[in-house]
PDB file of C-alpha atoms and ligand atoms in Angstrom:
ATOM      1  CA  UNK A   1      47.225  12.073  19.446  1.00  0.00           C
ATOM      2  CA  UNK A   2      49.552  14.645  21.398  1.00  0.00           C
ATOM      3  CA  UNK A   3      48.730  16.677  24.550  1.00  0.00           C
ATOM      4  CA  UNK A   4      49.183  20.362  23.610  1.00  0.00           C
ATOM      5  CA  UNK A   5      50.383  22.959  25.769  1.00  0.00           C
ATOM      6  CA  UNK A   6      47.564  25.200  27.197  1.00  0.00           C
ATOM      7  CA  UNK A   7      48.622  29.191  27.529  1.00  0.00           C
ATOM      8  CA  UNK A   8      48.239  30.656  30.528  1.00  0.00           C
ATOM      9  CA  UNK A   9      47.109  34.083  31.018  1.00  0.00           C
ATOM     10  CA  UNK A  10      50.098  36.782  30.422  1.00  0.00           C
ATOM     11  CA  UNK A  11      50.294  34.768  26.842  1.00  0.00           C
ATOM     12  CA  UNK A  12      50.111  37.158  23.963  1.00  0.00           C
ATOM     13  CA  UNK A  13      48.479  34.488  22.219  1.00  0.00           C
ATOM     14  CA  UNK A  14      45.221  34.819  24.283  1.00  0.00           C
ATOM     15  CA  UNK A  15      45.214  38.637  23.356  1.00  0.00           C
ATOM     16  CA  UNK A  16      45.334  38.227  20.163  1.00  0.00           C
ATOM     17  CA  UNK A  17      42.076  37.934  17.529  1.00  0.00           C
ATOM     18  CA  UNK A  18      42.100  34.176  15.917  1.00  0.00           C
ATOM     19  CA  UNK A  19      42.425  34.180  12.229  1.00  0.00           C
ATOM     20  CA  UNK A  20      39.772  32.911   9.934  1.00  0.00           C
ATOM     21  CA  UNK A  21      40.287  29.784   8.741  1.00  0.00           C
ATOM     22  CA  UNK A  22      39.857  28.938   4.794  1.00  0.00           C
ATOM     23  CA  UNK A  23      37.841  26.197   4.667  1.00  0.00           C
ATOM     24  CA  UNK A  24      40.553  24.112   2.212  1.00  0.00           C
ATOM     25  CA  UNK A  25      42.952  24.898   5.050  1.00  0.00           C
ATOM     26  CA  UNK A  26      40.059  23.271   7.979  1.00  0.00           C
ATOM     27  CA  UNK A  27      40.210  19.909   5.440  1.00  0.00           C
ATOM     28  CA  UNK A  28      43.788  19.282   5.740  1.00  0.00           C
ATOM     29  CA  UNK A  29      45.397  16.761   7.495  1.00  0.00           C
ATOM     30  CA  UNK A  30      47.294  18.961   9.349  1.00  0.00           C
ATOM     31  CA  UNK A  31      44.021  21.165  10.982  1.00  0.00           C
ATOM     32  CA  UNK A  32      42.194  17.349  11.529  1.00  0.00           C
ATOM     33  CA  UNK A  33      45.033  15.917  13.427  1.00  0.00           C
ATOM     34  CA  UNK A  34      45.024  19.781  15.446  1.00  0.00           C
ATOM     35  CA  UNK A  35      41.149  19.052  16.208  1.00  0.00           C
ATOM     36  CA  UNK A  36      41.149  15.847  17.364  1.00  0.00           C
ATOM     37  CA  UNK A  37      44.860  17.234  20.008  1.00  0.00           C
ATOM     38  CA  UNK A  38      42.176  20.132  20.944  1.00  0.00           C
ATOM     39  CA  UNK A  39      39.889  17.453  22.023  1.00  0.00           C
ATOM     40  CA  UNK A  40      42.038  15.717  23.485  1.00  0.00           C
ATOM     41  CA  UNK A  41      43.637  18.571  25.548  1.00  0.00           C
ATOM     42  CA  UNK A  42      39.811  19.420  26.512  1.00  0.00           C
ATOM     43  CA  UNK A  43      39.244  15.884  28.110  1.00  0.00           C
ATOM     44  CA  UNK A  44      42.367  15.645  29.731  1.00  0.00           C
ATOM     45  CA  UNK A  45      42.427  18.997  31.494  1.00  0.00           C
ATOM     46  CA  UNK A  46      38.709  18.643  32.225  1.00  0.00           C
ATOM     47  CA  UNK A  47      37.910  21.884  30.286  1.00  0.00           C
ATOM     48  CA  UNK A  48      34.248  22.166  29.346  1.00  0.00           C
ATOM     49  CA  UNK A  49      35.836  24.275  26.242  1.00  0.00           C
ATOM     50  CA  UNK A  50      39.035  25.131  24.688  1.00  0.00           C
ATOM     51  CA  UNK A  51      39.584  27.919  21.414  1.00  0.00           C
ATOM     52  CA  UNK A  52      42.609  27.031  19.418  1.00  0.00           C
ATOM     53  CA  UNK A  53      44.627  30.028  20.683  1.00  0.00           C
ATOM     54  CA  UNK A  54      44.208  28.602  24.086  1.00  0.00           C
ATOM     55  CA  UNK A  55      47.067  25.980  22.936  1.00  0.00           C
ATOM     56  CA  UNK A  56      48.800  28.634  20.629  1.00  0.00           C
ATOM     57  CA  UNK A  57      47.363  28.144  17.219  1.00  0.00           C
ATOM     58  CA  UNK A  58      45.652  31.477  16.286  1.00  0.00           C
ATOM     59  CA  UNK A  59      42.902  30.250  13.919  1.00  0.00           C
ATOM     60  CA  UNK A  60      39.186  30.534  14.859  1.00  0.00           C
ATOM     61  CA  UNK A  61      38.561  27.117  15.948  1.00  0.00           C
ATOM     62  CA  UNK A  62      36.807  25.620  19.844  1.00  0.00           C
ATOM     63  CA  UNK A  63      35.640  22.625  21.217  1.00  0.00           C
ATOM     64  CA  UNK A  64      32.944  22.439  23.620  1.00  0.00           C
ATOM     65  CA  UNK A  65      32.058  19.187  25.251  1.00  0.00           C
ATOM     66  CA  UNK A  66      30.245  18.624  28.593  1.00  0.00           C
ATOM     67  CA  UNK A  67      30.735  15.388  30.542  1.00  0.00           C
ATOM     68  CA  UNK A  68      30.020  14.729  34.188  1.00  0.00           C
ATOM     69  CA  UNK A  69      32.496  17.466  34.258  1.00  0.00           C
ATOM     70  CA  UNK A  70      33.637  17.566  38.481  1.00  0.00           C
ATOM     71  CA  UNK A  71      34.949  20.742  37.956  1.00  0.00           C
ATOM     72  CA  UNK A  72      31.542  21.998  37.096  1.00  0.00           C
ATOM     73  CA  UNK A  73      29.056  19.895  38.674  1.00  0.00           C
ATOM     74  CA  UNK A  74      26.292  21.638  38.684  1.00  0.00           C
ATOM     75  CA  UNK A  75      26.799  21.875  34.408  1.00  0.00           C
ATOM     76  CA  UNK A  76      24.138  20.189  32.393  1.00  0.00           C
ATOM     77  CA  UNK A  77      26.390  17.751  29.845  1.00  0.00           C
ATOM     78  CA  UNK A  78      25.974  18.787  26.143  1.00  0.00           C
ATOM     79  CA  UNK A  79      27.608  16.714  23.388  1.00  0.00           C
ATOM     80  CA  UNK A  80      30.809  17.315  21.885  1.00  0.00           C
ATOM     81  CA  UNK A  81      30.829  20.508  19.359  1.00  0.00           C
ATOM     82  CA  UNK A  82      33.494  21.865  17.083  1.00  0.00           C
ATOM     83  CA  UNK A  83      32.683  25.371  16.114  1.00  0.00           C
ATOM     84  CA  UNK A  84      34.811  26.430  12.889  1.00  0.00           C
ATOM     85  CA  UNK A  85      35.288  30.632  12.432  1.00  0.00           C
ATOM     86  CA  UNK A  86      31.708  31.229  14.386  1.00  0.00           C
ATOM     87  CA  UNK A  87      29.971  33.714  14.890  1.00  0.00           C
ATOM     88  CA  UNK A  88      27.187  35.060  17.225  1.00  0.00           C
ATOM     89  CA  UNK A  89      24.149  36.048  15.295  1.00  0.00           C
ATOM     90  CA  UNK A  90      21.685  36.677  17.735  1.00  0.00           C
ATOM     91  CA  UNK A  91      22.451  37.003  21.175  1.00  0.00           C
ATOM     92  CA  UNK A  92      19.925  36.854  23.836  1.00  0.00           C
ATOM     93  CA  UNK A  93      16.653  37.594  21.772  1.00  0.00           C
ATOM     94  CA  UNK A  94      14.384  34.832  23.388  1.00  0.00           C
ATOM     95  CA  UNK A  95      13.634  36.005  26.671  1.00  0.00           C
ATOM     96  CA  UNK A  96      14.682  39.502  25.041  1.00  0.00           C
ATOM     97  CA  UNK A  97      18.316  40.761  26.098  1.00  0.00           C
ATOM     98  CA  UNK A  98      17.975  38.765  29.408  1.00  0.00           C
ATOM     99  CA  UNK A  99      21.307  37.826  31.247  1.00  0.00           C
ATOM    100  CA  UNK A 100      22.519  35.664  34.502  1.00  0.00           C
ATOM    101  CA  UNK A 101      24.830  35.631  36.711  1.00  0.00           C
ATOM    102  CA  UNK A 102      27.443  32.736  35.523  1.00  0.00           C
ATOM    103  CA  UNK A 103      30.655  31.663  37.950  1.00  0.00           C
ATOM    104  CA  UNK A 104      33.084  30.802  35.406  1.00  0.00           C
ATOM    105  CA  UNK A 105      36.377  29.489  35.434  1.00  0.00           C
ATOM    106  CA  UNK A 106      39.254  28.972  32.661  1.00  0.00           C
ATOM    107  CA  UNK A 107      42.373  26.505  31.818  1.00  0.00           C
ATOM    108  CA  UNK A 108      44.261  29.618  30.660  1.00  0.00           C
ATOM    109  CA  UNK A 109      43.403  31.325  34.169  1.00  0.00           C
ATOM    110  CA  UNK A 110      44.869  28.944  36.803  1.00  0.00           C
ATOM    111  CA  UNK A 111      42.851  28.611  40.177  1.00  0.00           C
ATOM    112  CA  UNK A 112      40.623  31.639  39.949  1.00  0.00           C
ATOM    113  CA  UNK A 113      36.738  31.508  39.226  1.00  0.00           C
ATOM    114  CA  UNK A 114      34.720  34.786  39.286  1.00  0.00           C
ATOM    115  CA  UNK A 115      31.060  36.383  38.151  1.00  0.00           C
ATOM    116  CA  UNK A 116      30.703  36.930  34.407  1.00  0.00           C
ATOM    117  CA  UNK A 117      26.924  38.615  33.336  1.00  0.00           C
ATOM    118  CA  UNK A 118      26.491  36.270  30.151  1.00  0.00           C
ATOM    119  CA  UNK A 119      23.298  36.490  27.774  1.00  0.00           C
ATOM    120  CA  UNK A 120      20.432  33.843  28.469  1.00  0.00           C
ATOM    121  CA  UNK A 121      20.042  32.572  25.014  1.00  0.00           C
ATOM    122  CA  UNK A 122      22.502  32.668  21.802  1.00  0.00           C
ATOM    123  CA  UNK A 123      22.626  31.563  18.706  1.00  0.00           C
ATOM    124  CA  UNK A 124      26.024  30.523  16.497  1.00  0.00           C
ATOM    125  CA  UNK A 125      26.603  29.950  13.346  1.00  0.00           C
ATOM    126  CA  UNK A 126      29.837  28.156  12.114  1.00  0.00           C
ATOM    127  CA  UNK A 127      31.182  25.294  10.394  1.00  0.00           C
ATOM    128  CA  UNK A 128      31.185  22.362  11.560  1.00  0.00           C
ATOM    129  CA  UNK A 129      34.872  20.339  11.559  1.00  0.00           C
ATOM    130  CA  UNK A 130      33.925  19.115   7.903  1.00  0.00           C
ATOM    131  CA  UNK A 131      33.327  22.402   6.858  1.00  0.00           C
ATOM    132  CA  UNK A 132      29.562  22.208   6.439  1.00  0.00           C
ATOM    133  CA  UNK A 133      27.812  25.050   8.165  1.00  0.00           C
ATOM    134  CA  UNK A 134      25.840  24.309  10.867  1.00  0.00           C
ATOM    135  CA  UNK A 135      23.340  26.820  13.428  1.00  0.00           C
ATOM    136  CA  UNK A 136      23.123  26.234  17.076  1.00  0.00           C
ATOM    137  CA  UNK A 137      20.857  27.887  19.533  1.00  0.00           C
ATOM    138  CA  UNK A 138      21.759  27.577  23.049  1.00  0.00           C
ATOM    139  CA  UNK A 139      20.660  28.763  26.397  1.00  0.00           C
ATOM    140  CA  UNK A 140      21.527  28.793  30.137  1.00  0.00           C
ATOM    141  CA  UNK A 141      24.528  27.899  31.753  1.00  0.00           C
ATOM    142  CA  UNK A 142      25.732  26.150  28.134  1.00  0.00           C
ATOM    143  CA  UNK A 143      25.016  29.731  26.374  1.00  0.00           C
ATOM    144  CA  UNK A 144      27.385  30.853  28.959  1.00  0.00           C
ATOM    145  CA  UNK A 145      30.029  28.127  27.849  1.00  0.00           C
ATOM    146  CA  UNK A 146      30.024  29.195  24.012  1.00  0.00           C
ATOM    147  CA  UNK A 147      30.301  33.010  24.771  1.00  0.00           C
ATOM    148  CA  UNK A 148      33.460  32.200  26.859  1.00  0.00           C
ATOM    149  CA  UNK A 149      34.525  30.155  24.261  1.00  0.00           C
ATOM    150  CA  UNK A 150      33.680  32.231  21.871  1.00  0.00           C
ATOM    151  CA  UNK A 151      35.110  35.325  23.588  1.00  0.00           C
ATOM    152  CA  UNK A 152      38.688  33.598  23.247  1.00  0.00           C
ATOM    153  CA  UNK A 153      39.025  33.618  19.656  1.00  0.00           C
ATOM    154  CA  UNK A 154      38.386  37.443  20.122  1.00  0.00           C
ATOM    155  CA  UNK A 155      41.375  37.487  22.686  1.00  0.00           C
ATOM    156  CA  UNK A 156      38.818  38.273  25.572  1.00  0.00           C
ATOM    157  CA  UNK A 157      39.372  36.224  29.229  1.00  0.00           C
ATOM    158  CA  UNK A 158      36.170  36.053  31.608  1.00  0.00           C
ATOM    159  CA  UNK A 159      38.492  38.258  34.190  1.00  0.00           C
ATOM    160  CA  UNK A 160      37.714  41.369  31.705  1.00  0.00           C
ATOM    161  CA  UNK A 161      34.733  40.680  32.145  1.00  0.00           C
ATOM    162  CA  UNK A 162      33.799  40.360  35.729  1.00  0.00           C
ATOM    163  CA  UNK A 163      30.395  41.599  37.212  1.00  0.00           C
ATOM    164  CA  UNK A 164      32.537  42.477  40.304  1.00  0.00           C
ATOM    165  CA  UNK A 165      36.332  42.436  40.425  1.00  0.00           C
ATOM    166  CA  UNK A 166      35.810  41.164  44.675  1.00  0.00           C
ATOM    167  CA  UNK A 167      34.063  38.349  43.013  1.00  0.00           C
ATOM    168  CA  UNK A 168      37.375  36.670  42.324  1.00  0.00           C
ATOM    169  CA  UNK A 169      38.299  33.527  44.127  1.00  0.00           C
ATOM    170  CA  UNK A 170      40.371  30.592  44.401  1.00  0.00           C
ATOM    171  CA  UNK A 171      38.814  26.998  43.071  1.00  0.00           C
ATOM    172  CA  UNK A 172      39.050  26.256  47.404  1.00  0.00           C
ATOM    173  CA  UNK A 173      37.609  29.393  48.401  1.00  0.00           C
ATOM    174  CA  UNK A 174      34.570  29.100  45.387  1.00  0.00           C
ATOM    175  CA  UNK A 175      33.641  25.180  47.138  1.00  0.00           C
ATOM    176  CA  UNK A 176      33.666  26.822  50.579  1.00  0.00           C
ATOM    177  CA  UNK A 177      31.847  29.802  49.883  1.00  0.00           C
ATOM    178  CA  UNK A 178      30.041  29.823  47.036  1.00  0.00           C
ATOM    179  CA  UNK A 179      29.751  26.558  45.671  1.00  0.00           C
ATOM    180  CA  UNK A 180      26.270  25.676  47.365  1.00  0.00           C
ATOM    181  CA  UNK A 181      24.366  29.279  46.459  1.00  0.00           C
ATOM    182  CA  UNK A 182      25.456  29.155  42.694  1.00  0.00           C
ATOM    183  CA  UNK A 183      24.522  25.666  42.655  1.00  0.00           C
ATOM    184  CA  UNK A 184      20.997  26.825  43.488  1.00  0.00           C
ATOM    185  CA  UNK A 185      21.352  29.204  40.881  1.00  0.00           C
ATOM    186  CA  UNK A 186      22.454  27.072  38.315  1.00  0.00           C
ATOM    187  CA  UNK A 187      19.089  24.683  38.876  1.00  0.00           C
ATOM    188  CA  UNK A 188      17.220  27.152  38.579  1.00  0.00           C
ATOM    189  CA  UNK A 189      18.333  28.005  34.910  1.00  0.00           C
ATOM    190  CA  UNK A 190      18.108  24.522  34.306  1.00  0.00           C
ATOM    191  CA  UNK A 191      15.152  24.378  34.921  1.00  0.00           C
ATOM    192  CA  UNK A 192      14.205  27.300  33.674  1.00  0.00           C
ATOM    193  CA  UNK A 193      16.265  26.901  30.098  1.00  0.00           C
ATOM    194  CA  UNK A 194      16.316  22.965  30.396  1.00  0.00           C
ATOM    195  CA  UNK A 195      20.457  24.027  29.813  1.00  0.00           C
TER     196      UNK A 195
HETATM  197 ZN1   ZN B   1      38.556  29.812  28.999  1.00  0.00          ZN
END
């Protein structure tokens, strides 16, 4: 397995929309040995996401995996996911159009976390890495994690995005500032969206 490179914002490649992918094209050798870099480059950077654009290969294809992440403490794990072309199909319906407050960083946006408003609950469909379809509902902080990731393959960063622009901070100045009050927030979700 190789370690790709990860783009870093100013990368046209993270403006761009991510292509479709046929699904002969997702069985090939070549697109299997890509997914299983992605994952790797996920682990080893401690991302709890990467899109396939993120390492410069334009095709509508993220990982999402949650692990005892330390950069995210306070992020309930979730199992390792491959979403294939998705697609949002309902986005927060269940509690109606309700959103949080989410503090989100990225590996394309080095040292900077800020406020994102994401929806409480989505649901995605995609294909699986295999190419079978599959539907996923999620909610709380890891519905948050798939519209980021999601938001990628659209050429959107979280910074576009921002509740507040003064939101913006350093990784430091997030652990000495604001660490301990989203923390709170985030267990409430949890508890709230068991996610
Ligand atoms: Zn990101």
């Amino acid at each position: 397995m190789t370690l790709l490179k990860i783009a870093q914002i100013g990368e046209p490649v993270l403006r761009q929309r991510a292509e479709h992918i046929p699904i002969e094209e997702l069985q090939s050798a070549r697109i299997q040995s890509f997914i299983d870099d992605l994952i790797e480059t996920m682990r080893d950077a401690r991302g709890a996401g990467l899109a396939a654009n993120q390492v410069f290969m334009p095709l509508r294809i993220c990982a999402i995996e949650v692990r005892d992440n330390p950069r995210y403490p306070y992020k309930p794990n979730y199992p390792l996911t491959v979403l294939v072309n998705p697609e949002l199909v309902i986005v927060g319906s269940k509690p109606a159009g309700e959103s949080f407050s989410n503090f989100e960083g990225c590996l394309s946006v080095p040292n900077l976390r800020g406020r994102v408003r994401r929806a409480c609950a989505v649901r995605v469909r995609a294909l699986n890495r295999h190419g079978e379809p599959i539907t996923i509902d999620v909610r709380g902080l890891t519905a948050g994690t798939f519209q980021h990731e999601l938001d990628h393959l659209d050429g959107v960063l979280f910074v576009d995005k921002l509740e507040d622009p003064r939101s913006l901070c350093t990784w430091e100045a997030f652990e000495r500032y604001h660490l301990a009050e989203f923390a709170d927030e985030a267990r409430a979700l949890v508890a709230r969206f068991g996610a």
